[in-house]
Coordinates of C-alpha atoms in Angstrom, one line a residue:
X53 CA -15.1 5.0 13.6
X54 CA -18.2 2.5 13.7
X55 CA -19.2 2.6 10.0
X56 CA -17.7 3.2 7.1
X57 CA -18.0 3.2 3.2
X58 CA -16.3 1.5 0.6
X59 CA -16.7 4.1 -3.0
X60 CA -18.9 2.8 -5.4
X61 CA -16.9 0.7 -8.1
X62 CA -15.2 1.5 -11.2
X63 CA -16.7 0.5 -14.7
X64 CA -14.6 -0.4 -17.8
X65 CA -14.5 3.5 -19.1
X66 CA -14.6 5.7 -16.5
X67 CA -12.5 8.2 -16.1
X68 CA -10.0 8.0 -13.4
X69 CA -7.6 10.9 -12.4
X70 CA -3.8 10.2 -11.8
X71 CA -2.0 12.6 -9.3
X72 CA 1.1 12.9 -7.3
X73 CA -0.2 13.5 -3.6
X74 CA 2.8 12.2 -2.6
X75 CA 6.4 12.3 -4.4
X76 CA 6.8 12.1 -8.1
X77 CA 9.8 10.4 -10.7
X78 CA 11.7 12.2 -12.3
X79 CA 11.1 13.9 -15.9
X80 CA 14.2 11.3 -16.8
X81 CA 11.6 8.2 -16.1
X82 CA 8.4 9.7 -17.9
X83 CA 8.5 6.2 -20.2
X84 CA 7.2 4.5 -17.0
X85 CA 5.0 6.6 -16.4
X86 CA 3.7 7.0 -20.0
X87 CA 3.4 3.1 -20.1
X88 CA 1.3 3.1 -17.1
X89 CA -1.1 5.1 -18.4
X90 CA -1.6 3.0 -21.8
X91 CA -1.9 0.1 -19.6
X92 CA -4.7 1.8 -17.8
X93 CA -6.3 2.2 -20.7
X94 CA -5.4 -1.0 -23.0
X95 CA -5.6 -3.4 -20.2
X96 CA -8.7 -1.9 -18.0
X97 CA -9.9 0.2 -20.5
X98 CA -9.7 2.8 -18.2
X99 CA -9.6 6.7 -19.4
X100 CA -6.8 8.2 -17.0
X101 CA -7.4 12.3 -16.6
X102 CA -3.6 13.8 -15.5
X103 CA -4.0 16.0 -12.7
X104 CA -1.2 19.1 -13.0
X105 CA 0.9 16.9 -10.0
X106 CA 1.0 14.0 -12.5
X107 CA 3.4 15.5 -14.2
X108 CA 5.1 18.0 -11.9
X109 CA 8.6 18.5 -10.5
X110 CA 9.4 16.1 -7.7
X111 CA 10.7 19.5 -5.8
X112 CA 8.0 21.5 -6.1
X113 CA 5.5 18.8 -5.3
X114 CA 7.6 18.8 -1.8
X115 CA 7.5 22.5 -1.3
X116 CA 3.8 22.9 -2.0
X117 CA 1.8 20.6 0.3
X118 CA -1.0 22.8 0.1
X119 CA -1.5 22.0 -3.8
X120 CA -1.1 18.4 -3.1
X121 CA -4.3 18.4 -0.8
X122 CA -5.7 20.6 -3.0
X123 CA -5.5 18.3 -6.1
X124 CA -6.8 15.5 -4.1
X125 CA -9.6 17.4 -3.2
X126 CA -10.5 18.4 -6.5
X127 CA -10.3 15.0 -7.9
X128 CA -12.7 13.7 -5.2
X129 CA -15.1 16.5 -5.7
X130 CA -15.1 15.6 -9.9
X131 CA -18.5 13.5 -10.1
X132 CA -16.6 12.6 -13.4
X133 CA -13.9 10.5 -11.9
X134 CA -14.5 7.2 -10.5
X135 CA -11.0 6.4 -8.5
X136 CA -7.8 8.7 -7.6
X137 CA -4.6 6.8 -8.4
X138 CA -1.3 7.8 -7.1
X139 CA 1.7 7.8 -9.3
X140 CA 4.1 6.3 -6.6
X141 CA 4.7 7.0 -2.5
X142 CA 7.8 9.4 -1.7
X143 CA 8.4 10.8 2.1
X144 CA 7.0 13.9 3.4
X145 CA 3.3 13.3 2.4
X146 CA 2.1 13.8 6.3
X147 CA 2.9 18.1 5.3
X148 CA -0.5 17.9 3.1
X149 CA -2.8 16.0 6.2
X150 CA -3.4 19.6 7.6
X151 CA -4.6 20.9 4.1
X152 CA -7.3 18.1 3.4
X153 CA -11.3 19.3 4.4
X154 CA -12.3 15.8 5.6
X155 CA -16.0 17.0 5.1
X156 CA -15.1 17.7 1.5
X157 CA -13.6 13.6 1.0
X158 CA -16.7 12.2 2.9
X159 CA -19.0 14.1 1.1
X160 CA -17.1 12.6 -2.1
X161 CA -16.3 9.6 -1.2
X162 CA -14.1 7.9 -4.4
X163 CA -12.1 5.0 -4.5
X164 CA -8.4 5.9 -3.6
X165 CA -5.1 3.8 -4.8
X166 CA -1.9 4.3 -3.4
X167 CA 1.3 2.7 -1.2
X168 CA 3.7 3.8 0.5
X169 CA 3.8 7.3 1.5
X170 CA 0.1 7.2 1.1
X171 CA -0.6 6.0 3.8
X172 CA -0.7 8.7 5.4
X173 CA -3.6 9.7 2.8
X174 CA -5.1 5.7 3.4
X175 CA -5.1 6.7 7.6
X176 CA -6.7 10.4 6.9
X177 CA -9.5 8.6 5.0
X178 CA -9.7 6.0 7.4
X179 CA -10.5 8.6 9.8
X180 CA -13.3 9.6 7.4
X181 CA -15.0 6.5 7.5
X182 CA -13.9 5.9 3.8
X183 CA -12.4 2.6 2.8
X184 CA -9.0 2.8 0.3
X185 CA -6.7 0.7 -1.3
X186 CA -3.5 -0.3 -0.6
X187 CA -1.6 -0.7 -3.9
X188 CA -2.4 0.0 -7.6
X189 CA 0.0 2.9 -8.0
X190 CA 0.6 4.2 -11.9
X191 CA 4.4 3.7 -12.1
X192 CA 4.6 0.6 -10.2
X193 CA 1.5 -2.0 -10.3
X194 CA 0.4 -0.9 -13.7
X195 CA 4.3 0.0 -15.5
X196 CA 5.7 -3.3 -14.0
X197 CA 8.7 -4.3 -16.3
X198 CA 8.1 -6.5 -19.2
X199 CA 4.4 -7.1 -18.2
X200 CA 2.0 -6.9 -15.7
X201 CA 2.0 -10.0 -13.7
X202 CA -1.2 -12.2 -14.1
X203 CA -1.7 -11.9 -10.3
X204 CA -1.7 -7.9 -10.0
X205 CA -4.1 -7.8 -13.1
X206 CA -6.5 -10.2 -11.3
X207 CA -6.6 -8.2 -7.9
X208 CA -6.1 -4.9 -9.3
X209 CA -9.7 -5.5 -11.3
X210 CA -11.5 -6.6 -8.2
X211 CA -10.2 -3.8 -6.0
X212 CA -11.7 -1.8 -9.2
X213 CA -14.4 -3.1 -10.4
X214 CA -16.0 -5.2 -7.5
X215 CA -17.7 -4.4 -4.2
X216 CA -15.3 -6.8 -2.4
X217 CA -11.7 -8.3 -3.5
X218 CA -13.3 -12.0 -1.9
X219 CA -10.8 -14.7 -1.4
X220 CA -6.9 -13.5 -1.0
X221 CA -4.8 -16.2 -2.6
X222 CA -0.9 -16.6 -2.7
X223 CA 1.2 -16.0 -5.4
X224 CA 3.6 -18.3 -6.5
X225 CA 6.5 -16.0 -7.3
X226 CA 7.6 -12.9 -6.5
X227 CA 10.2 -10.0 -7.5
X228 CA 12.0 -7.4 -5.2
X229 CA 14.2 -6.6 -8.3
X230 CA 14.2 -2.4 -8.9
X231 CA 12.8 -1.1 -11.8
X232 CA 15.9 1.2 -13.8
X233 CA 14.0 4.3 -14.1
X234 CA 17.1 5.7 -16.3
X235 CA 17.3 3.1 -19.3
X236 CA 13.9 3.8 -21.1
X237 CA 14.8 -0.1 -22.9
X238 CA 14.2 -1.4 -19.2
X239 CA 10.8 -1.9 -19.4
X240 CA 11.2 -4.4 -22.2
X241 CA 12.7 -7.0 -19.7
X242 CA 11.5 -8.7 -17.0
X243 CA 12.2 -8.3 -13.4
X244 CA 13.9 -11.0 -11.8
X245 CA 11.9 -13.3 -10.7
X246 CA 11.7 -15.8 -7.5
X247 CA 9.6 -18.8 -6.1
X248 CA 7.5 -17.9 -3.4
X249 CA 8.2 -19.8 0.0
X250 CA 4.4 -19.0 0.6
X251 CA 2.8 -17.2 3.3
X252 CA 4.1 -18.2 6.9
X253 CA 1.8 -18.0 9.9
X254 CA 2.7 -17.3 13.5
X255 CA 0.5 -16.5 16.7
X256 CA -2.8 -17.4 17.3
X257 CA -4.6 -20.6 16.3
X258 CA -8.6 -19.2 16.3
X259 CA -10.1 -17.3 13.0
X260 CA -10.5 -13.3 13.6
X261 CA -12.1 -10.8 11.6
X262 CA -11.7 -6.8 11.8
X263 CA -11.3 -3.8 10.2
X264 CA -7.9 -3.5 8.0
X265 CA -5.7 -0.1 9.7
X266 CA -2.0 0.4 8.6
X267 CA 0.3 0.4 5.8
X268 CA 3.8 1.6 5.1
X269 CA 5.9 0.8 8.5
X270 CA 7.9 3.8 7.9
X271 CA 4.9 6.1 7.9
X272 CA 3.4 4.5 10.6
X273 CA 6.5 5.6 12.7
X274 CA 5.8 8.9 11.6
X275 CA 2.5 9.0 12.5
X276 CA 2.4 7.6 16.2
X277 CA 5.8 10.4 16.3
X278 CA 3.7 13.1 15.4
X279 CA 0.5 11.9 17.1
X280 CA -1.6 14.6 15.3
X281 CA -4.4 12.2 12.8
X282 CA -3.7 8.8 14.8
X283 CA -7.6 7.5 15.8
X284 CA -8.6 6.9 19.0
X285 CA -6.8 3.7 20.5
X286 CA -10.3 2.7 21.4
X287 CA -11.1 2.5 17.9
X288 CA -8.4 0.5 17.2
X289 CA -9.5 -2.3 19.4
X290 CA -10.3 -5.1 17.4
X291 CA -8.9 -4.3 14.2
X292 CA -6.2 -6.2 12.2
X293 CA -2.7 -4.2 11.6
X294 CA -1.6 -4.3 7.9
X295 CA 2.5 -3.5 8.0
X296 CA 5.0 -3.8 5.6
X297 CA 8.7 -2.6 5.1
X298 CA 9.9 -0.3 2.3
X299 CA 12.8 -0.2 -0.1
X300 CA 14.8 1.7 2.9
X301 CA 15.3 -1.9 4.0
X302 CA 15.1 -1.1 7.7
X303 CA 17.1 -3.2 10.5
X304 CA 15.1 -6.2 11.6
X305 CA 16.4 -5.2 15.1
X306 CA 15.0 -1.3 15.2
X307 CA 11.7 -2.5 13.6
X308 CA 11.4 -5.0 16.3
X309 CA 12.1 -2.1 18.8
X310 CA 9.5 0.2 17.4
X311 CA 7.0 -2.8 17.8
X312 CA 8.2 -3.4 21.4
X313 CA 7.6 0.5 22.4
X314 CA 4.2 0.1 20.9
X315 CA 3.5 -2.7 23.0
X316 CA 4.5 -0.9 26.0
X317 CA 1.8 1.8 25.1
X318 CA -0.8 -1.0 24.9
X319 CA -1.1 -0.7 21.4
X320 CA -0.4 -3.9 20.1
X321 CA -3.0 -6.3 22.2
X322 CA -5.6 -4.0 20.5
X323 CA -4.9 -6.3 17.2
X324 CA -7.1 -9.0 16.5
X325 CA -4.4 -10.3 13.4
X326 CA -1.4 -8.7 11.5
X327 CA -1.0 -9.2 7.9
X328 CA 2.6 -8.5 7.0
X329 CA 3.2 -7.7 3.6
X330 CA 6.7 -9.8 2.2
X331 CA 9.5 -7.1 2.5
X332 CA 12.0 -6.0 0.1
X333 CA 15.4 -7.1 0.6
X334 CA 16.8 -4.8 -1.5
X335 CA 16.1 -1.3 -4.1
X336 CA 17.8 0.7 -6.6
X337 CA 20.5 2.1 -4.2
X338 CA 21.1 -1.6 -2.3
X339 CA 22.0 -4.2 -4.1
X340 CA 21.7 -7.4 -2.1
X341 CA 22.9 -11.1 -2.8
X342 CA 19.7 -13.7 -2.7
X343 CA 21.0 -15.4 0.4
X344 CA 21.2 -12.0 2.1
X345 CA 17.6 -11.4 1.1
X346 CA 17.0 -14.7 2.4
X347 CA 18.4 -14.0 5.8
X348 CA 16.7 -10.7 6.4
X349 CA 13.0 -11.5 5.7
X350 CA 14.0 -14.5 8.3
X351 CA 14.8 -11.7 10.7
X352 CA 12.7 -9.1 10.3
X353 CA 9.9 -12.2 10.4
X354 CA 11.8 -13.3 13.7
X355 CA 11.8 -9.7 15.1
X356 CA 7.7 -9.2 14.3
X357 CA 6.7 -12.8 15.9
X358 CA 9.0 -12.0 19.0
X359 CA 6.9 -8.4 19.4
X360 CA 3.1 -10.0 19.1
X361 CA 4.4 -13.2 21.0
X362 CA 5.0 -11.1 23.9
X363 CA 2.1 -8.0 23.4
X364 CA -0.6 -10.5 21.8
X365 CA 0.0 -14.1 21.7
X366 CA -3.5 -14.9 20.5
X367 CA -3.4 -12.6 17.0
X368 CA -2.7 -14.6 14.4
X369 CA 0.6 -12.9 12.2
X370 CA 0.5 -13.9 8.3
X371 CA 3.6 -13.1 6.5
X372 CA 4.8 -12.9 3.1
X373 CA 1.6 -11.6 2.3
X374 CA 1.2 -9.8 -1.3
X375 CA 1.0 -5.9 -0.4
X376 CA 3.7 -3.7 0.1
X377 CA 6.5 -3.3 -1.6
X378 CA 7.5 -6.5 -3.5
X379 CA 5.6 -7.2 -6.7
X380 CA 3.0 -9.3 -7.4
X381 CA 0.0 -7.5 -5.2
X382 CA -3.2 -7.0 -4.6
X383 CA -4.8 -3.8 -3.7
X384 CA -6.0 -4.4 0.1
X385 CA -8.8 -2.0 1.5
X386 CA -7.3 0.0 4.3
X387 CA -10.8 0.3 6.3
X388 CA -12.4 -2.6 4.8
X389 CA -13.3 -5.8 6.6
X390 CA -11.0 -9.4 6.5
X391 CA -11.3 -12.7 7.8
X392 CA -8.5 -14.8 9.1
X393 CA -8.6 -18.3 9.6
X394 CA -5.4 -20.3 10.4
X395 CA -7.3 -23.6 10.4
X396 CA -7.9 -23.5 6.8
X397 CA -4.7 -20.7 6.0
X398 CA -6.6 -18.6 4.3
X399 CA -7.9 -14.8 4.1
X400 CA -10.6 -13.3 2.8
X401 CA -11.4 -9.2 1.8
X402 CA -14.9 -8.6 2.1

């Protein structure tokens, strides 16, 4: 795909529509969800429109993929809605990719926010030409516990309201802390929350700029498996790989392995750069101790550099970088350009 459009932006007003094209929480956690919604509107002044999925059951969301791609649809065709935003990822959003009219999204073309399982959605409309964003998701970016961090709040408003995010600072702390989507006093209290070691760089020494392609590890895997909506490896070449790890805290050793068969199918040395997004160490099932955590972003790190040092020694690798899974983040455009300069460590969405 040579060219491709980023939606026009949101204004302070505009109606947005929140769906579930992926998974949805439970009816038990609908406090998270109603506080993302007032945060929508209090803090972007935003006027959220609830698709039907919003609010459905998490089960029939999974047996009805042909609503999901139906809802999205819709919500792109609505010349009242500015931006789609997703409620939260889930697992078995690839089932919809065979209901979606990709002439129906390009002639629509709206601004899309959603992780995790969406990016299978981010890598349909990247096919389209259309850029997305990476992040932004109703229960998680904008029903953060306590309050919104200061960093989310600044990137989420340029992913809506500007033509380009610009300069991609670091945070200084993070949090890979669960929310506890059964205790509706939860959201009173803070996460907790941890210093930031910064981003680490690895690889190549020389600035790159490309196209951003990826997302969710996990559902990358899936989609070089299925190899049904993957673009042409051609169109790959020169692009930079976004990944980053889910709650499912996968083994440093089998993402490394994945990598490895990827560069045995020339994929990798198609890369200009890699932004790797910080990985979480531990969720609501996995309870971790902090030097634990520690030890496995080490790894998985060690496992990624010892894949592009051997496939593509000259493409610079940023880690710990603020998409993904741990919290703060900022919404990066899956199809939209970004510079990388190691000389001066820093990165920058246009």
């Amino acid at each position: 795909m040579s060219e491709f459009l980023t939606p026009p932006p949101v204004e302070p007003g505009d109606r947005v529509a929140v769906v579930a094209p992926a998974s949805n929480a439970p009816e038990s956690a609908r406090f998270v969800y109603e506080l993302g919604l007032e945060r929508m509107r209090d803090v972007f002044d935003l006027d959220p429109v609830e698709y039907p999925t919003a609010t459905a059951d998490p089960e029939w969301l999974a047996d009805n993929p042909e609503a999901h791609a139906e809802e999205v649809m819709n919500a792109f065709r609505d010349p009242d809605v500015s931006a789609v935003i997703a409620n939260i990822g889930g697992h078995d959003q690839i089932t919809i990719l065979p209901y979606l009219d990709g002439d129906v999204l390009r002639e629509h073309p709206t601004r899309f926010y959603g992780y995790s399982d969406n990016t299978n959605l981010a890598l349909f409309l990247w096919n389209q030409g259309i850029v997305s964003y990476y992040g932004g998701s109703t229960l998680l970016e904008y029903a953060m516990d306590g309050e919104m961090f200061d960093y989310t709040e600044e990137y989420l408003r340029r992913a809506l309201f500007e033509d380009s995010i610009g300069d991609w600072t670091e945070a200084e702390v993070f949090t890979d802390e669960a929310g506890d989507w059964e205790d509706p006093e939860s959201v009173e209290t803070t996460r907790e929350i941890e210093q930031s070691d910064g981003r680490i760089w690895r690889g190549g020494e020389e600035a790159v700029s490309g196209r951003i392609w990826g997302g969710c590890y996990a559902v990358l895997v899936e989609q070089f498996l299925a190899d049904r909506y993957l673009p042409d490896p051609d169109a790959l070449t020169g692009t930079v790989l976004a990944l980053e790890t889910s709650e499912l805290v996968p083994d440093p050793a089998v993402v490394g392995a994945n990598l490895r068969a990827l560069g045995e199918r020339g994929l990798l040395e198609r890369f200009d750069g890699v932004l790797v997004g910080r990985p979480a160490a531990r969720s609501h099932l996995e309870e971790n101790p902090r030097e634990w955590r520690a030890e496995y972003r080490e790894r998985q790190r060690e496992a990624i550099s010892d894949a592009f040092e051997t496939y593509n020694p000259n493409a610079p690798v940023v880690f710990n970088c603020e998409f993904g899974h741990t919290y703060p983040t900022c919404p990066i455009p899956i199809g939209g350009e970004v510079e990388i300069d190691p000389s001066t460590a820093s990165i920058r969405l246009l």
